[in-house]
Amino acid sequence: ISHYGKQQMLKQAEDIFAEYINSPTSSKVLYNSMINAYAKCGKQEKAYLLYKQATGEGRDLGAVGISIAVNSLTNGGMALEK
């Protein structure tokens, strides 16, 4: 997911995310990687919504997840909107 995000290949990142999202081994690394891929591809709203969804489901994304979400919102000019 991280590789595809860096390469601006969001569809491939989303496909991998979708394949593993319901896996019992899905973790904060999976979510943080997808949130970061959205952020790198300029999809701050999607990054924020995925962060909200994950935390709303009780997933602890840790300091890394919070940092990615905040940086995405700030860099995308959305911090004041939220």
Short mmCIF file of C-alpha atoms in Angstrom, two decimals:
data_model
loop_
_atom_site.label_atom_id
_atom_site.label_comp_id
_atom_site.label_asym_id
_atom_site.label_seq_id
_atom_site.Cartn_x
_atom_site.Cartn_y
_atom_site.Cartn_z
CA ILE A 1 0.00 0.00 0.00
CA SER A 2 2.79 2.41 0.90
CA HIS A 3 4.61 1.69 -2.34
CA TYR A 4 1.51 2.35 -4.45
CA GLY A 5 0.72 5.51 -2.49
CA LYS A 6 4.20 6.87 -3.17
CA GLN A 7 3.77 6.04 -6.86
CA GLN A 8 0.35 7.80 -6.99
CA MET A 9 -1.27 4.45 -7.84
CA LEU A 10 -4.24 4.82 -5.53
CA LYS A 11 -6.44 2.19 -7.20
CA GLN A 12 -3.86 -0.52 -6.56
CA ALA A 13 -3.46 0.61 -2.93
CA GLU A 14 -7.24 0.54 -2.45
CA ASP A 15 -7.44 -2.94 -3.98
CA ILE A 16 -4.87 -4.31 -1.52
CA PHE A 17 -6.55 -2.53 1.38
CA ALA A 18 -9.94 -3.98 0.40
CA GLU A 19 -8.45 -7.45 0.16
CA TYR A 20 -7.09 -7.39 3.71
CA ILE A 21 -9.52 -5.11 5.56
CA ASN A 22 -11.69 -7.95 6.83
CA SER A 23 -8.76 -10.19 7.67
CA PRO A 24 -8.47 -11.09 11.34
CA THR A 25 -4.86 -9.94 11.10
CA SER A 26 -5.67 -6.44 9.81
CA SER A 27 -3.87 -3.94 11.96
CA LYS A 28 -3.15 -0.31 12.48
CA VAL A 29 -0.29 -0.65 9.99
CA LEU A 30 -2.83 -1.51 7.28
CA TYR A 31 -5.03 1.47 8.16
CA ASN A 32 -2.13 3.88 8.60
CA SER A 33 -0.66 2.83 5.26
CA MET A 34 -3.95 3.46 3.47
CA ILE A 35 -4.51 6.79 5.23
CA ASN A 36 -1.00 7.81 4.23
CA ALA A 37 -1.57 6.67 0.62
CA TYR A 38 -4.69 8.86 0.44
CA ALA A 39 -2.72 11.78 1.87
CA LYS A 40 0.16 11.33 -0.60
CA CYS A 41 -2.32 11.25 -3.50
CA GLY A 42 -4.00 14.48 -2.42
CA LYS A 43 -7.13 12.78 -1.09
CA GLN A 44 -7.19 14.46 2.33
CA GLU A 45 -10.93 14.01 2.75
CA LYS A 46 -10.65 10.25 2.17
CA ALA A 47 -7.68 10.09 4.56
CA TYR A 48 -9.68 11.88 7.24
CA LEU A 49 -12.80 9.78 6.70
CA LEU A 50 -10.86 6.52 6.91
CA TYR A 51 -9.19 7.73 10.11
CA LYS A 52 -12.61 8.61 11.57
CA GLN A 53 -14.04 5.25 10.49
CA ALA A 54 -11.18 3.28 12.02
CA THR A 55 -11.21 5.15 15.32
CA GLY A 56 -15.01 5.02 15.37
CA GLU A 57 -14.74 1.23 15.21
CA GLY A 58 -12.47 1.34 18.24
CA ARG A 59 -9.20 0.79 16.38
CA ASP A 60 -6.17 2.35 18.01
CA LEU A 61 -4.06 3.79 15.21
CA GLY A 62 -1.49 5.11 17.65
CA ALA A 63 0.58 8.25 17.38
CA VAL A 64 1.51 7.46 13.79
CA GLY A 65 -2.12 7.40 12.68
CA ILE A 66 -2.88 10.66 14.45
CA SER A 67 0.21 12.28 12.93
CA ILE A 68 -0.68 11.14 9.40
CA ALA A 69 -4.26 12.38 9.74
CA VAL A 70 -3.27 15.77 11.18
CA ASN A 71 -0.53 16.31 8.60
CA SER A 72 -2.91 15.37 5.81
CA LEU A 73 -5.55 17.80 7.00
CA THR A 74 -3.03 20.58 7.57
CA ASN A 75 -1.28 20.13 4.24
CA GLY A 76 -4.59 19.93 2.43
CA GLY A 77 -5.89 23.12 4.03
CA MET A 78 -8.70 21.27 5.78
CA ALA A 79 -7.61 21.73 9.41
CA LEU A 80 -9.82 24.76 9.94
CA GLU A 81 -12.81 23.08 8.30
CA LYS A 82 -12.80 20.10 10.67
#
